[in-house]
mmCIF file of C-alpha atoms in Angstrom:
data_model
loop_
_atom_site.group_PDB
_atom_site.id
_atom_site.type_symbol
_atom_site.label_atom_id
_atom_site.label_comp_id
_atom_site.label_asym_id
_atom_site.label_seq_id
_atom_site.Cartn_x
_atom_site.Cartn_y
_atom_site.Cartn_z
ATOM 1 C CA ASP N 1 -17.865 4.300 -7.498
ATOM 2 C CA ALA N 2 -18.143 0.727 -6.441
ATOM 3 C CA LYS N 3 -21.404 -0.941 -7.535
ATOM 4 C CA THR N 4 -21.725 -3.194 -4.537
ATOM 5 C CA THR N 5 -22.848 -2.732 -0.916
ATOM 6 C CA GLN N 6 -21.371 -4.846 1.906
ATOM 7 C CA PRO N 7 -21.668 -4.681 5.661
ATOM 8 C CA THR N 8 -18.647 -2.932 7.225
ATOM 9 C CA SER N 9 -17.804 -5.723 9.557
ATOM 10 C CA MET N 10 -18.861 -9.090 10.714
ATOM 11 C CA ASP N 11 -17.959 -11.589 13.364
ATOM 12 C CA CYS N 12 -17.933 -15.403 13.005
ATOM 13 C CA ALA N 13 -16.975 -18.103 15.471
ATOM 14 C CA GLU N 14 -14.058 -20.366 14.540
ATOM 15 C CA GLY N 15 -15.260 -23.614 12.929
ATOM 16 C CA ARG N 16 -18.564 -22.163 11.863
ATOM 17 C CA ALA N 17 -19.592 -21.134 8.357
ATOM 18 C CA ALA N 18 -19.055 -17.439 7.543
ATOM 19 C CA ASN N 19 -21.685 -16.025 5.282
ATOM 20 C CA LEU N 20 -20.749 -12.702 3.797
ATOM 21 C CA PRO N 21 -23.537 -10.872 1.885
ATOM 22 C CA CYS N 22 -23.226 -8.462 -1.036
ATOM 23 C CA ASN N 23 -25.793 -6.383 -2.744
ATOM 24 C CA HIS N 24 -25.370 -5.406 -6.390
ATOM 25 C CA SER N 25 -28.849 -4.374 -7.434
ATOM 26 C CA THR N 26 -27.599 -2.485 -10.572
ATOM 27 C CA ILE N 27 -25.547 -5.325 -11.977
ATOM 28 C CA SER N 28 -25.610 -5.678 -15.712
ATOM 29 C CA GLY N 29 -26.258 -8.899 -17.715
ATOM 30 C CA ASN N 30 -22.525 -9.208 -18.753
ATOM 31 C CA GLU N 31 -21.092 -8.404 -15.322
ATOM 32 C CA TYR N 32 -19.532 -11.106 -13.250
ATOM 33 C CA VAL N 33 -19.415 -11.119 -9.381
ATOM 34 C CA TYR N 34 -15.882 -11.554 -8.002
ATOM 35 C CA TRP N 35 -14.712 -11.971 -4.493
ATOM 36 C CA TYR N 36 -11.247 -11.104 -3.189
ATOM 37 C CA ARG N 37 -9.848 -10.929 0.309
ATOM 38 C CA GLN N 38 -6.979 -8.998 1.821
ATOM 39 C CA ILE N 39 -5.180 -10.203 4.881
ATOM 40 C CA HIS N 40 -3.456 -7.262 6.728
ATOM 41 C CA SER N 41 -0.765 -5.609 4.631
ATOM 42 C CA GLN N 42 -0.825 -8.310 1.903
ATOM 43 C CA GLY N 43 -2.017 -8.096 -1.655
ATOM 44 C CA PRO N 44 -5.642 -9.037 -2.394
ATOM 45 C CA GLN N 45 -6.177 -12.788 -2.863
ATOM 46 C CA TYR N 46 -8.591 -13.994 -5.497
ATOM 47 C CA ILE N 47 -11.321 -16.262 -3.963
ATOM 48 C CA ILE N 48 -14.025 -17.035 -6.489
ATOM 49 C CA HIS N 49 -16.173 -15.521 -9.241
ATOM 50 C CA GLY N 50 -19.572 -16.317 -10.955
ATOM 51 C CA LEU N 51 -21.965 -15.087 -13.506
ATOM 52 C CA LYS N 52 -25.305 -16.680 -12.854
ATOM 53 C CA ASN N 53 -24.815 -20.116 -11.361
ATOM 54 C CA ASN N 54 -23.585 -20.930 -7.896
ATOM 55 C CA GLU N 55 -19.947 -21.775 -7.740
ATOM 56 C CA THR N 56 -17.720 -23.724 -5.411
ATOM 57 C CA ASN N 57 -13.934 -24.165 -5.225
ATOM 58 C CA GLU N 58 -11.565 -25.261 -2.559
ATOM 59 C CA MET N 59 -11.753 -22.007 -0.732
ATOM 60 C CA ALA N 60 -15.430 -21.003 -0.751
ATOM 61 C CA SER N 61 -18.810 -21.187 -2.273
ATOM 62 C CA LEU N 62 -20.630 -18.339 -4.099
ATOM 63 C CA ILE N 63 -24.403 -18.206 -4.051
ATOM 64 C CA ILE N 64 -25.993 -15.751 -6.531
ATOM 65 C CA THR N 65 -29.660 -14.956 -6.324
ATOM 66 C CA GLU N 66 -31.847 -15.670 -9.273
ATOM 67 C CA ASP N 67 -32.268 -12.052 -10.149
ATOM 68 C CA ARG N 68 -28.536 -11.563 -9.666
ATOM 69 C CA LYS N 69 -29.099 -8.532 -7.400
ATOM 70 C CA SER N 70 -27.259 -10.026 -4.471
ATOM 71 C CA SER N 71 -24.853 -12.808 -3.678
ATOM 72 C CA THR N 72 -23.350 -14.572 -0.626
ATOM 73 C CA LEU N 73 -19.862 -15.802 -0.163
ATOM 74 C CA ILE N 74 -19.711 -18.838 2.150
ATOM 75 C CA LEU N 75 -16.585 -19.984 3.999
ATOM 76 C CA PRO N 76 -17.756 -23.370 5.222
ATOM 77 C CA HIS N 77 -15.391 -23.842 8.206
ATOM 78 C CA ALA N 78 -13.896 -20.525 9.213
ATOM 79 C CA THR N 79 -10.430 -20.466 10.844
ATOM 80 C CA LEU N 80 -8.495 -17.692 12.472
ATOM 81 C CA ARG N 81 -6.447 -17.313 9.137
ATOM 82 C CA ASP N 82 -9.671 -16.294 7.472
ATOM 83 C CA THR N 83 -9.740 -12.940 9.354
ATOM 84 C CA ALA N 84 -9.427 -10.419 6.533
ATOM 85 C CA VAL N 85 -11.220 -7.743 4.591
ATOM 86 C CA TYR N 86 -13.457 -9.326 1.966
ATOM 87 C CA TYR N 87 -14.253 -7.476 -1.279
ATOM 88 C CA CYS N 88 -17.260 -8.167 -3.466
ATOM 89 C CA ILE N 89 -16.785 -6.671 -6.944
ATOM 90 C CA VAL N 90 -18.860 -6.690 -10.086
ATOM 91 C CA ARG N 91 -17.129 -6.167 -13.421
ATOM 92 C CA VAL N 92 -17.294 -6.918 -17.090
ATOM 93 C CA ALA N 93 -14.654 -9.704 -16.787
ATOM 94 C CA ASP N 94 -14.067 -10.332 -20.458
ATOM 95 C CA ARG N 95 -13.087 -6.732 -21.223
ATOM 96 C CA ASP N 96 -10.452 -4.696 -19.449
ATOM 97 C CA ASP N 97 -8.676 -5.503 -16.206
ATOM 98 C CA LYS N 98 -9.795 -2.498 -14.121
ATOM 99 C CA ILE N 99 -11.271 -3.419 -10.813
ATOM 100 C CA ILE N 100 -13.200 -0.824 -8.805
ATOM 101 C CA PHE N 101 -12.878 -1.844 -5.114
ATOM 102 C CA GLY N 102 -15.306 -0.692 -2.434
ATOM 103 C CA LYS N 103 -14.683 -0.696 1.280
ATOM 104 C CA GLY N 104 -15.268 -4.404 1.810
ATOM 105 C CA THR N 105 -16.287 -6.317 4.887
ATOM 106 C CA ARG N 106 -13.827 -6.751 7.712
ATOM 107 C CA LEU N 107 -14.454 -10.284 8.917
ATOM 108 C CA HIS N 108 -13.299 -11.230 12.436
ATOM 109 C CA ILE N 109 -13.018 -14.910 13.316
ATOM 110 C CA LEU N 110 -13.516 -15.384 17.038
ATOM 111 C CA PRO N 111 -11.704 -18.265 18.821
ATOM 112 C CA LYS B 1 3.839 -21.678 -10.773
ATOM 113 C CA ALA B 2 5.323 -18.579 -9.079
ATOM 114 C CA GLY B 3 2.973 -15.733 -8.280
ATOM 115 C CA VAL B 4 3.248 -12.034 -9.047
ATOM 116 C CA THR B 5 6.444 -10.649 -7.666
ATOM 117 C CA GLN B 6 7.090 -6.988 -6.746
ATOM 118 C CA THR B 7 10.291 -5.287 -5.898
ATOM 119 C CA PRO B 8 11.322 -3.658 -3.696
ATOM 120 C CA ARG B 9 8.941 -4.683 -0.875
ATOM 121 C CA TYR B 10 9.687 -1.664 1.211
ATOM 122 C CA LEU B 11 10.971 1.757 0.229
ATOM 123 C CA ILE B 12 11.618 5.137 2.063
ATOM 124 C CA LYS B 13 12.009 8.250 -0.042
ATOM 125 C CA THR B 14 11.892 11.999 0.662
ATOM 126 C CA ARG B 15 9.612 14.609 -0.858
ATOM 127 C CA GLY B 16 10.671 15.630 -4.393
ATOM 128 C CA GLN B 17 12.493 12.471 -5.194
ATOM 129 C CA GLN B 18 11.284 9.946 -7.804
ATOM 130 C CA VAL B 19 10.757 6.249 -7.378
ATOM 131 C CA THR B 20 10.498 3.278 -9.759
ATOM 132 C CA LEU B 21 8.676 0.070 -8.717
ATOM 133 C CA SER B 22 8.832 -3.248 -10.540
ATOM 134 C CA CYS B 23 6.385 -5.990 -11.141
ATOM 135 C CA SER B 24 6.890 -9.440 -12.711
ATOM 136 C CA PRO B 25 3.664 -11.124 -13.633
ATOM 137 C CA ILE B 26 2.715 -14.748 -13.413
ATOM 138 C CA SER B 27 4.469 -16.681 -16.272
ATOM 139 C CA GLY B 28 2.290 -16.490 -19.334
ATOM 140 C CA HIS B 29 0.264 -13.520 -18.114
ATOM 141 C CA ARG B 30 0.270 -10.613 -20.503
ATOM 142 C CA SER B 31 -1.777 -7.959 -18.683
ATOM 143 C CA VAL B 32 -0.515 -6.039 -15.810
ATOM 144 C CA SER B 33 -2.420 -3.463 -13.680
ATOM 145 C CA TRP B 34 -1.323 -1.186 -10.873
ATOM 146 C CA TYR B 35 -3.252 -0.101 -7.793
ATOM 147 C CA GLN B 36 -2.570 2.300 -4.971
ATOM 148 C CA GLN B 37 -3.896 1.578 -1.471
ATOM 149 C CA THR B 38 -4.108 4.167 1.253
ATOM 150 C CA PRO B 39 -6.087 4.160 4.470
ATOM 151 C CA GLY B 40 -8.155 7.132 3.378
ATOM 152 C CA GLN B 41 -8.909 6.263 -0.202
ATOM 153 C CA GLY B 42 -8.714 2.461 -0.179
ATOM 154 C CA LEU B 43 -7.709 0.499 -3.288
ATOM 155 C CA GLN B 44 -7.614 2.702 -6.382
ATOM 156 C CA PHE B 45 -6.817 1.710 -9.998
ATOM 157 C CA LEU B 46 -3.787 3.394 -11.477
ATOM 158 C CA PHE B 47 -3.400 1.925 -14.911
ATOM 159 C CA GLU B 48 -3.400 -1.290 -16.982
ATOM 160 C CA TYR B 49 -0.873 -2.462 -19.614
ATOM 161 C CA PHE B 50 -1.213 -5.114 -22.218
ATOM 162 C CA SER B 51 1.341 -5.924 -24.975
ATOM 163 C CA GLU B 52 3.431 -2.967 -23.859
ATOM 164 C CA THR B 53 0.463 -0.493 -24.385
ATOM 165 C CA GLN B 54 -1.398 1.335 -21.743
ATOM 166 C CA ARG B 55 -4.982 0.108 -22.070
ATOM 167 C CA ASN B 56 -6.663 1.894 -19.256
ATOM 168 C CA LYS B 57 -5.872 4.652 -16.836
ATOM 169 C CA GLY B 58 -7.265 5.770 -13.527
ATOM 170 C CA ASN B 59 -7.741 9.262 -12.174
ATOM 171 C CA PHE B 60 -4.101 10.038 -11.073
ATOM 172 C CA PRO B 61 -1.826 12.965 -11.928
ATOM 173 C CA GLY B 62 0.724 12.777 -14.642
ATOM 174 C CA ARG B 63 3.457 12.203 -11.959
ATOM 175 C CA PHE B 64 2.353 8.668 -12.005
ATOM 176 C CA SER B 65 3.427 6.780 -15.094
ATOM 177 C CA GLY B 66 4.178 3.229 -16.107
ATOM 178 C CA ARG B 67 5.430 0.983 -18.825
ATOM 179 C CA GLN B 68 5.519 -2.643 -19.832
ATOM 180 C CA PHE B 69 8.336 -4.489 -21.455
ATOM 181 C CA SER B 70 8.155 -7.186 -24.157
ATOM 182 C CA ASN B 71 8.477 -9.904 -21.462
ATOM 183 C CA SER B 72 5.300 -8.486 -19.781
ATOM 184 C CA ARG B 73 7.313 -7.186 -16.815
ATOM 185 C CA SER B 74 6.119 -3.751 -15.790
ATOM 186 C CA GLU B 75 7.431 -0.749 -13.947
ATOM 187 C CA MET B 76 5.661 2.255 -12.514
ATOM 188 C CA ASN B 77 7.289 5.542 -11.752
ATOM 189 C CA VAL B 78 6.295 8.330 -9.464
ATOM 190 C CA SER B 79 8.110 11.679 -9.957
ATOM 191 C CA THR B 80 8.263 14.556 -7.508
ATOM 192 C CA LEU B 81 7.092 12.506 -4.606
ATOM 193 C CA GLU B 82 4.600 14.061 -2.200
ATOM 194 C CA LEU B 83 3.748 12.998 1.374
ATOM 195 C CA GLY B 84 0.412 11.755 0.098
ATOM 196 C CA ASP B 85 2.027 9.212 -2.185
ATOM 197 C CA SER B 86 2.953 7.101 0.880
ATOM 198 C CA ALA B 87 0.914 3.986 0.222
ATOM 199 C CA LEU B 88 0.922 0.300 -0.662
ATOM 200 C CA TYR B 89 1.362 -0.115 -4.360
ATOM 201 C CA LEU B 90 -0.065 -3.293 -5.770
ATOM 202 C CA CYS B 91 0.480 -4.975 -9.049
ATOM 203 C CA ALA B 92 -1.865 -7.527 -10.519
ATOM 204 C CA SER B 93 -1.635 -9.822 -13.609
ATOM 205 C CA SER B 94 -4.074 -11.700 -15.700
ATOM 206 C CA LEU B 95 -3.899 -14.109 -18.660
ATOM 207 C CA ALA B 96 -6.049 -11.786 -20.724
ATOM 208 C CA PRO B 97 -7.403 -14.562 -23.089
ATOM 209 C CA SER B 98 -9.196 -13.242 -26.008
ATOM 210 C CA GLY B 99 -12.845 -12.940 -25.211
ATOM 211 C CA GLY B 100 -12.440 -14.975 -22.056
ATOM 212 C CA VAL B 101 -12.902 -14.198 -18.371
ATOM 213 C CA LYS B 102 -10.006 -12.308 -16.994
ATOM 214 C CA THR B 103 -9.054 -12.890 -13.402
ATOM 215 C CA GLN B 104 -6.404 -10.736 -11.724
ATOM 216 C CA TYR B 105 -3.838 -12.153 -9.328
ATOM 217 C CA PHE B 106 -2.154 -9.696 -6.989
ATOM 218 C CA GLY B 107 1.404 -9.438 -5.801
ATOM 219 C CA PRO B 108 2.388 -8.698 -2.191
ATOM 220 C CA GLY B 109 2.862 -4.997 -2.905
ATOM 221 C CA THR B 110 5.486 -2.390 -2.433
ATOM 222 C CA ARG B 111 5.031 -0.244 0.679
ATOM 223 C CA LEU B 112 6.322 3.259 -0.067
ATOM 224 C CA LEU B 113 6.909 5.825 2.742
ATOM 225 C CA VAL B 114 7.571 9.340 1.721
ATOM 226 C CA LEU B 115 9.170 11.574 4.368
#
């Protein structure tokens, strides 16, 4: 079973920041938080990952709480092309490649 | 750098047939994983290959098999197809550095329809 809990769906106005929450209260010390998104009928796209510190790249920012029991993915200026299902995943990233996907959050960007 | 490529992109088969799907990882990536995605079950892990060896396996029947070649390209095979095998089959590759963080990058998938 997936070790994360995400809202089923969210709406965000175009041009605003989209903040997608994820709970992972049973995360272990050696587990990373990963985010992927899947645009309809395409393969999942890697967005960002982190262990303890907040991370930022050209796509998004990842904010991880100090106790690591939850995190938030931030898309700073959402566009219609950001409409997708967003998956939050926790995994031991330096071991095997198996990813256990949950149901994710379906993000709708509203014009 | 080219991404993960999968062939064919679309496939129609009938029950009882067998099918082979192909995946070419990102250049330099040595680990390949396969996933099945259906509306009912979501994304489910099938198996993972590294250096031509199956390293991990999901909870699928023996009709689902795979292999990896010395150039890291991988194939998966499904024998005696059932209607429920209709799905999007996704392949992912990672660099698999020793002791380092492994990030998987996915291909576009092969959509299989079983009639």
